[in-house]
Short mmCIF file of C-alpha atoms in Angstrom, two decimals:
data_model
loop_
_atom_site.label_atom_id
_atom_site.label_comp_id
_atom_site.label_asym_id
_atom_site.label_seq_id
_atom_site.Cartn_x
_atom_site.Cartn_y
_atom_site.Cartn_z
CA UNK A 1305 137.68 -6.69 155.58
CA UNK A 1306 137.69 -4.12 153.06
CA UNK A 1307 136.87 -1.61 155.81
CA UNK A 1308 139.37 -2.26 158.17
CA UNK A 1309 142.15 -2.56 154.95
CA UNK A 1310 141.12 0.87 154.22
CA UNK A 1311 141.83 2.17 157.91
CA UNK A 1312 145.06 0.67 157.97
CA UNK A 1313 145.94 2.02 154.90
CA UNK A 1314 145.09 5.70 156.31
CA UNK A 1315 146.88 4.86 159.45
CA UNK A 1316 149.86 3.90 157.74
CA UNK A 1317 150.18 7.08 155.68
CA UNK A 1318 149.60 9.52 158.64
CA UNK A 1319 152.44 7.92 160.36
CA UNK A 1320 154.53 8.62 157.11
CA UNK A 1321 153.66 12.02 156.74
CA UNK A 1322 154.42 12.48 160.55
CA UNK A 1323 157.73 11.01 160.26
CA UNK A 1324 158.70 13.11 157.51
CA UNK A 1325 157.47 16.89 159.30
CA UNK A 1326 160.45 17.47 161.77
CA UNK A 1327 163.26 16.69 159.22
CA UNK A 1328 161.93 19.41 157.03
CA UNK A 1329 161.22 21.73 159.92
CA UNK A 1330 164.95 21.39 161.00
CA UNK A 1331 166.12 21.84 157.59
CA UNK A 1332 164.06 25.38 157.59
CA UNK A 1333 165.29 26.13 161.20
CA UNK A 1334 169.28 25.87 159.78
CA UNK A 1335 168.75 27.97 157.27
CA UNK A 1336 167.23 30.90 159.58
CA UNK A 1337 170.13 30.14 162.19
CA UNK A 1338 172.81 30.64 159.19
CA UNK A 1339 170.91 33.73 158.46
CA UNK A 1340 170.60 35.43 161.86
CA UNK A 1341 174.68 33.99 162.21
CA UNK A 1342 175.49 36.25 159.24
CA UNK A 1343 173.43 39.39 160.52
CA UNK A 1344 175.14 39.19 163.86
CA UNK A 1345 178.53 39.91 162.28
CA UNK A 1346 177.35 42.59 159.78
CA UNK A 1347 177.36 46.08 162.18
CA UNK A 1348 174.10 47.67 162.23
CA UNK A 1349 172.27 45.57 160.32
CA UNK A 1350 169.57 44.09 163.30
CA UNK A 1351 169.68 47.28 165.17
CA UNK A 1352 165.90 47.64 164.52
CA UNK A 1353 164.98 44.22 164.44
CA UNK A 1354 161.99 43.80 166.61
CA UNK A 1355 162.26 41.63 170.23
CA UNK A 1356 162.29 38.11 169.59
CA UNK A 1357 161.60 37.12 173.27
CA UNK A 1358 158.46 35.19 172.05
CA UNK A 1359 160.38 33.06 169.45
CA UNK A 1360 161.71 29.73 170.13
CA UNK A 1361 165.15 30.49 170.52
CA UNK A 1362 167.90 27.89 168.81
CA UNK A 1363 170.41 26.26 171.49
CA UNK A 1364 173.07 28.08 171.66
CA UNK A 1365 176.61 26.56 170.38
CA UNK A 1366 179.72 27.99 171.17
CA UNK A 1367 180.38 29.57 167.82
CA UNK A 1368 177.43 31.48 168.27
CA UNK A 1369 178.52 32.86 171.58
CA UNK A 1370 181.94 33.96 170.00
CA UNK A 1371 180.24 35.79 167.29
CA UNK A 1372 177.49 37.53 169.65
CA UNK A 1373 179.84 38.51 172.54
CA UNK A 1374 182.76 40.70 171.48
CA UNK A 1375 185.73 39.88 172.60
CA UNK A 1376 187.22 42.18 175.56
CA UNK A 1377 190.14 44.67 174.39
CA UNK A 1378 191.16 45.02 177.96
CA UNK A 1379 191.13 48.06 179.76
CA UNK A 1380 192.66 51.32 178.35
CA UNK A 1381 196.07 52.05 178.83
CA UNK A 1382 197.28 54.20 181.37
CA UNK A 1383 198.17 57.61 179.97
CA UNK A 1384 201.93 58.03 179.90
CA UNK A 1385 203.42 59.60 182.95
CA UNK A 1386 205.97 62.45 182.59
CA UNK A 1387 209.09 60.86 183.01
CA UNK A 1388 211.25 62.29 185.71
CA UNK A 1389 215.20 62.76 185.39
CA UNK A 1390 216.85 60.32 187.94
CA UNK A 1391 218.83 63.68 188.18
CA UNK A 1392 216.46 65.79 189.59
CA UNK A 1393 216.84 64.38 193.03
CA UNK A 1394 219.98 64.13 195.21
CA UNK A 1395 221.36 61.42 192.88
CA UNK A 1396 225.26 62.00 192.62
CA UNK A 1397 224.48 65.32 192.13
CA UNK A 1398 225.37 65.64 188.60
CA UNK A 1399 223.19 66.71 185.49
CA UNK A 1400 222.27 63.31 184.00
CA UNK A 1401 220.45 63.92 180.36
CA UNK A 1402 220.59 62.39 177.10
CA UNK A 1403 223.63 64.08 174.94
CA UNK A 1404 223.94 63.93 171.18
CA UNK A 1405 227.10 66.59 171.74
CA UNK A 1406 229.33 64.01 173.45
CA UNK A 1407 230.10 63.90 177.42
CA UNK A 1408 228.33 65.95 179.57
CA UNK A 1409 231.56 66.60 181.45
CA UNK A 1410 229.93 67.37 184.63
CA UNK A 1411 231.92 67.64 187.79
CA UNK A 1412 231.11 67.45 191.24
CA UNK A 1413 232.67 71.12 192.17
CA UNK A 1414 232.86 74.03 190.08
CA UNK A 1415 235.85 74.59 188.03
CA UNK A 1416 236.95 77.58 185.53
CA UNK A 1417 235.41 75.48 182.72
CA UNK A 1418 232.78 73.00 184.24
CA UNK A 1419 230.43 72.30 187.19
CA UNK A 1420 227.40 69.92 188.40
CA UNK A 1421 225.73 71.13 185.62
CA UNK A 1422 228.16 70.32 182.69
CA UNK A 1423 231.41 71.27 180.83
CA UNK A 1424 231.25 74.72 178.77
CA UNK A 1425 232.00 73.11 175.91
CA UNK A 1426 228.91 70.88 175.91
CA UNK A 1427 226.90 73.90 176.81
CA UNK A 1428 228.33 75.71 173.89
CA UNK A 1429 228.13 72.73 171.83
CA UNK A 1430 228.79 73.69 168.13
CA UNK A 1431 229.43 77.05 168.80
CA UNK A 1432 232.91 76.66 167.39
CA UNK A 1433 232.18 74.53 164.60
CA UNK A 1434 228.73 74.84 162.69
CA UNK A 1435 226.74 76.82 165.13
CA UNK A 1436 225.15 76.41 168.76
CA UNK A 1437 223.36 73.35 168.93
CA UNK A 1438 221.75 73.29 172.92
CA UNK A 1439 221.26 69.98 174.22
CA UNK A 1440 217.53 69.72 175.70
CA UNK A 1441 217.58 70.38 179.83
CA UNK A 1442 214.58 70.99 181.46
CA UNK A 1443 214.59 73.25 184.80
CA UNK A 1444 214.01 70.34 186.87
CA UNK A 1445 217.25 68.72 185.58
CA UNK A 1446 219.49 70.95 186.58
CA UNK A 1447 221.06 71.08 189.71
CA UNK A 1448 220.99 74.16 191.86
CA UNK A 1449 221.85 75.66 195.59
CA UNK A 1450 218.12 76.86 197.58
CA UNK A 1451 218.13 80.52 197.85
CA UNK A 1452 217.26 80.32 201.68
CA UNK A 1453 220.43 78.02 202.23
CA UNK A 1454 222.90 79.98 199.91
CA UNK A 1455 222.14 83.38 202.31
CA UNK A 1456 223.04 81.12 205.02
CA UNK A 1457 226.64 81.66 203.96
CA UNK A 1458 227.82 85.02 204.71
CA UNK A 1459 230.39 84.72 201.83
CA UNK A 1460 227.47 84.56 199.61
CA UNK A 1461 227.53 86.60 196.40
CA UNK A 1462 223.57 86.63 197.27
CA UNK A 1463 224.11 88.81 200.12
CA UNK A 1464 223.93 91.64 197.67
CA UNK A 1465 220.46 90.67 196.74
CA UNK A 1466 219.17 90.60 200.61
CA UNK A 1467 216.33 93.47 199.65
CA UNK A 1468 215.03 91.55 197.14
CA UNK A 1469 214.74 88.11 198.26
CA UNK A 1470 211.02 88.49 199.30
CA UNK A 1471 210.50 89.51 195.44
CA UNK A 1472 212.65 86.65 194.08
CA UNK A 1473 210.64 84.32 196.24
CA UNK A 1474 207.18 85.47 195.40
CA UNK A 1475 207.63 85.12 191.67
CA UNK A 1476 209.48 82.38 191.79
CA UNK A 1477 206.29 80.55 193.49
CA UNK A 1478 204.09 82.46 190.81
CA UNK A 1479 205.77 81.53 187.75
CA UNK A 1480 207.41 78.08 188.92
CA UNK A 1481 210.61 78.65 188.39
CA UNK A 1482 213.54 78.47 191.53
CA UNK A 1483 214.16 81.84 193.36
CA UNK A 1484 217.63 81.42 193.01
CA UNK A 1485 217.28 81.48 189.33
CA UNK A 1486 215.56 84.59 189.31
CA UNK A 1487 218.26 86.30 191.57
CA UNK A 1488 220.86 84.37 189.55
CA UNK A 1489 219.54 86.44 186.60
CA UNK A 1490 219.98 89.77 188.71
CA UNK A 1491 223.38 88.84 189.80
CA UNK A 1492 224.57 87.91 186.38
CA UNK A 1493 222.91 91.14 184.62
CA UNK A 1494 223.72 93.75 187.67
CA UNK A 1495 225.30 92.40 190.41
CA UNK A 1496 222.20 92.96 192.19
CA UNK A 1497 222.23 96.38 191.76
CA UNK A 1498 218.64 98.14 191.49
CA UNK A 1499 219.95 101.16 189.90
CA UNK A 1500 221.89 99.67 186.95
CA UNK A 1501 221.63 100.96 183.35
CA UNK A 1502 223.14 98.81 180.71
CA UNK A 1503 225.38 100.08 177.50
CA UNK A 1504 222.10 99.33 175.61
CA UNK A 1505 219.64 101.28 177.61
CA UNK A 1506 218.66 98.01 179.98
CA UNK A 1507 217.23 98.90 182.71
CA UNK A 1508 217.64 97.68 186.98
CA UNK A 1509 218.21 94.50 188.49
CA UNK A 1510 217.32 92.22 185.51
CA UNK A 1511 218.48 94.60 182.91
CA UNK A 1512 215.21 94.53 180.83
CA UNK A 1513 215.07 96.21 177.37
CA UNK A 1514 213.21 99.46 177.06
CA UNK A 1515 210.55 98.17 175.32
CA UNK A 1516 209.42 96.10 178.13
CA UNK A 1517 208.73 98.89 180.21
CA UNK A 1518 205.36 99.84 179.79
CA UNK A 1519 203.28 100.01 182.55
CA UNK A 1520 206.07 100.43 184.79
CA UNK A 1521 204.96 102.40 188.07
CA UNK A 1522 205.55 106.36 187.66
CA UNK A 1523 207.27 105.51 184.46
CA UNK A 1524 210.25 103.59 186.65
CA UNK A 1525 211.33 100.48 184.70
CA UNK A 1526 213.88 100.25 187.75
CA UNK A 1527 211.32 99.48 189.98
CA UNK A 1528 212.47 96.18 191.89
CA UNK A 1529 208.98 94.54 191.96
CA UNK A 1530 207.99 95.59 188.39
CA UNK A 1531 211.93 94.57 186.95
CA UNK A 1532 211.71 90.90 188.62
CA UNK A 1533 208.20 90.51 187.65
CA UNK A 1534 208.41 91.13 184.20
CA UNK A 1535 211.83 89.57 183.63
CA UNK A 1536 210.40 86.27 185.31
CA UNK A 1537 207.03 86.73 183.04
CA UNK A 1538 209.33 87.24 179.74
CA UNK A 1539 211.46 84.11 181.09
CA UNK A 1540 208.84 81.75 181.61
CA UNK A 1541 207.35 82.40 178.23
CA UNK A 1542 210.16 82.09 176.33
CA UNK A 1543 210.80 78.73 178.30
CA UNK A 1544 207.33 77.53 177.65
CA UNK A 1545 207.72 78.82 173.26
CA UNK A 1546 210.57 76.54 173.74
CA UNK A 1547 208.98 73.53 174.93
CA UNK A 1548 210.80 73.51 178.24
CA UNK A 1549 214.40 74.10 176.87
CA UNK A 1550 215.79 75.22 179.29
CA UNK A 1551 219.63 75.82 177.65
CA UNK A 1552 217.99 77.74 174.18
CA UNK A 1553 215.67 80.14 176.83
CA UNK A 1554 218.45 80.99 178.91
CA UNK A 1555 220.66 81.66 175.91
CA UNK A 1556 217.68 83.69 174.49
CA UNK A 1557 217.76 86.00 177.49
CA UNK A 1558 221.34 86.69 176.20
CA UNK A 1559 220.71 86.99 172.78
CA UNK A 1560 221.55 83.65 171.78
CA UNK A 1561 220.05 81.69 169.19
CA UNK A 1562 220.26 78.20 167.76
CA UNK A 1563 223.24 77.82 165.16
CA UNK A 1564 224.96 81.13 166.31
CA UNK A 1565 228.59 81.29 165.90
CA UNK A 1566 231.66 82.28 167.39
CA UNK A 1567 231.95 85.08 164.88
CA UNK A 1568 228.12 86.03 164.98
CA UNK A 1569 228.43 86.35 169.35
CA UNK A 1570 231.29 88.75 168.57
CA UNK A 1571 230.39 90.55 165.89
CA UNK A 1572 229.49 93.86 168.14
CA UNK A 1573 233.15 93.93 169.76
CA UNK A 1574 234.20 96.64 167.43
CA UNK A 1575 231.10 98.61 166.68
CA UNK A 1576 229.89 101.48 168.78
CA UNK A 1577 227.93 99.06 171.37
CA UNK A 1578 230.92 96.61 172.69
CA UNK A 1579 229.08 95.33 175.27
CA UNK A 1580 226.24 94.19 173.10
CA UNK A 1581 228.20 91.32 171.83
CA UNK A 1582 227.07 87.65 173.26
CA UNK A 1583 228.61 86.99 176.46
CA UNK A 1584 229.87 83.40 175.55
CA UNK A 1585 230.77 82.15 178.98
CA UNK A 1586 227.05 82.86 180.00
CA UNK A 1587 225.91 79.60 180.21
CA UNK A 1588 228.46 78.00 182.27
CA UNK A 1589 228.47 81.20 184.50
CA UNK A 1590 225.13 80.99 185.02
CA UNK A 1591 224.69 77.32 185.57
CA UNK A 1592 228.08 76.61 187.04
CA UNK A 1593 228.29 79.91 188.83
CA UNK A 1594 225.97 81.54 190.37
CA UNK A 1595 223.09 78.57 190.65
CA UNK A 1596 225.86 76.96 192.69
CA UNK A 1597 226.35 79.84 195.09
CA UNK A 1598 229.46 80.95 193.30
CA UNK A 1599 230.22 84.09 192.22
CA UNK A 1600 230.89 84.01 188.63
CA UNK A 1601 232.77 87.16 188.52
CA UNK A 1602 235.28 86.35 191.07
CA UNK A 1603 239.07 86.36 189.77
CA UNK A 1604 240.22 83.60 192.38
CA UNK A 1605 237.90 81.39 190.35
CA UNK A 1606 237.02 82.88 187.08
CA UNK A 1607 234.67 81.07 185.09
CA UNK A 1608 234.66 80.51 181.49
CA UNK A 1609 237.24 80.37 178.57
CA UNK A 1610 236.22 82.77 175.92
CA UNK A 1611 235.83 86.21 178.23
CA UNK A 1612 234.84 87.72 174.96
CA UNK A 1613 233.58 90.90 176.67
CA UNK A 1614 237.28 91.53 178.14
CA UNK A 1615 237.95 93.71 175.09
CA UNK A 1616 235.15 96.11 176.03
CA UNK A 1617 237.06 96.96 179.63
CA UNK A 1618 239.30 99.69 177.57
CA UNK A 1619 236.67 101.12 175.52
#
């Protein structure tokens, strides 16, 4: 009886111990899981841990998955595409850009003071008040006639440029500007006469200034290929420096500058170089005259409203 009583007591004690152990182990495991979950959300803390593939893995919980797997941020946004102005296509055939200077005033047909690329008052914005404030227009925004198409008209002013058309096209393609724009510079500056010398010593078709004549073949700054290439490069370099601002760059070709007033434009009128004035009708004549296959100097439709160079005719 005594032996059986002892055996029974030992057996009962063993059962009690085995019943307690799992709860103790579960508590340790919970603490370990908490430690691991804390490490999972601290960047770099567990980068050098040894593999735990041989260890018993705790049963995954929803919250564990949310911590272990980073939330997808989605695909990276596409780079912004360059906005193409609706006015660069056929559209209504009128310049359409943002304006901080009132109505653009563009008209389908060229008139004395307006045309497809805006009214002279808009192109000269601010010049008669606080100073010239050119609006932002890109080359691709403006309306132009194709040079080849222009030459199909027997009355085109560009008939005078026929010998130089291949050169305009070559450098137009090379520098990324319409060929008619380069031809328009020549018409505006010299009426496409390669032998022209300006009142300030400007040379050739494009009336480039003498400091740009370095490297001219045989020292001939009027050489058509050299003259057109030099002017085209100068203009495109200016355009790039101005971040594509066409009006600012066209103005610079004629000596204009932002904040220029009418008084500053005309200050050379009574000097020894009257034609060194800034032609205040320049942008209108260029954009709504020459680029539309219109002769800006034709007296039947005289383009402009200032005509500040007229004072030089009798000098």
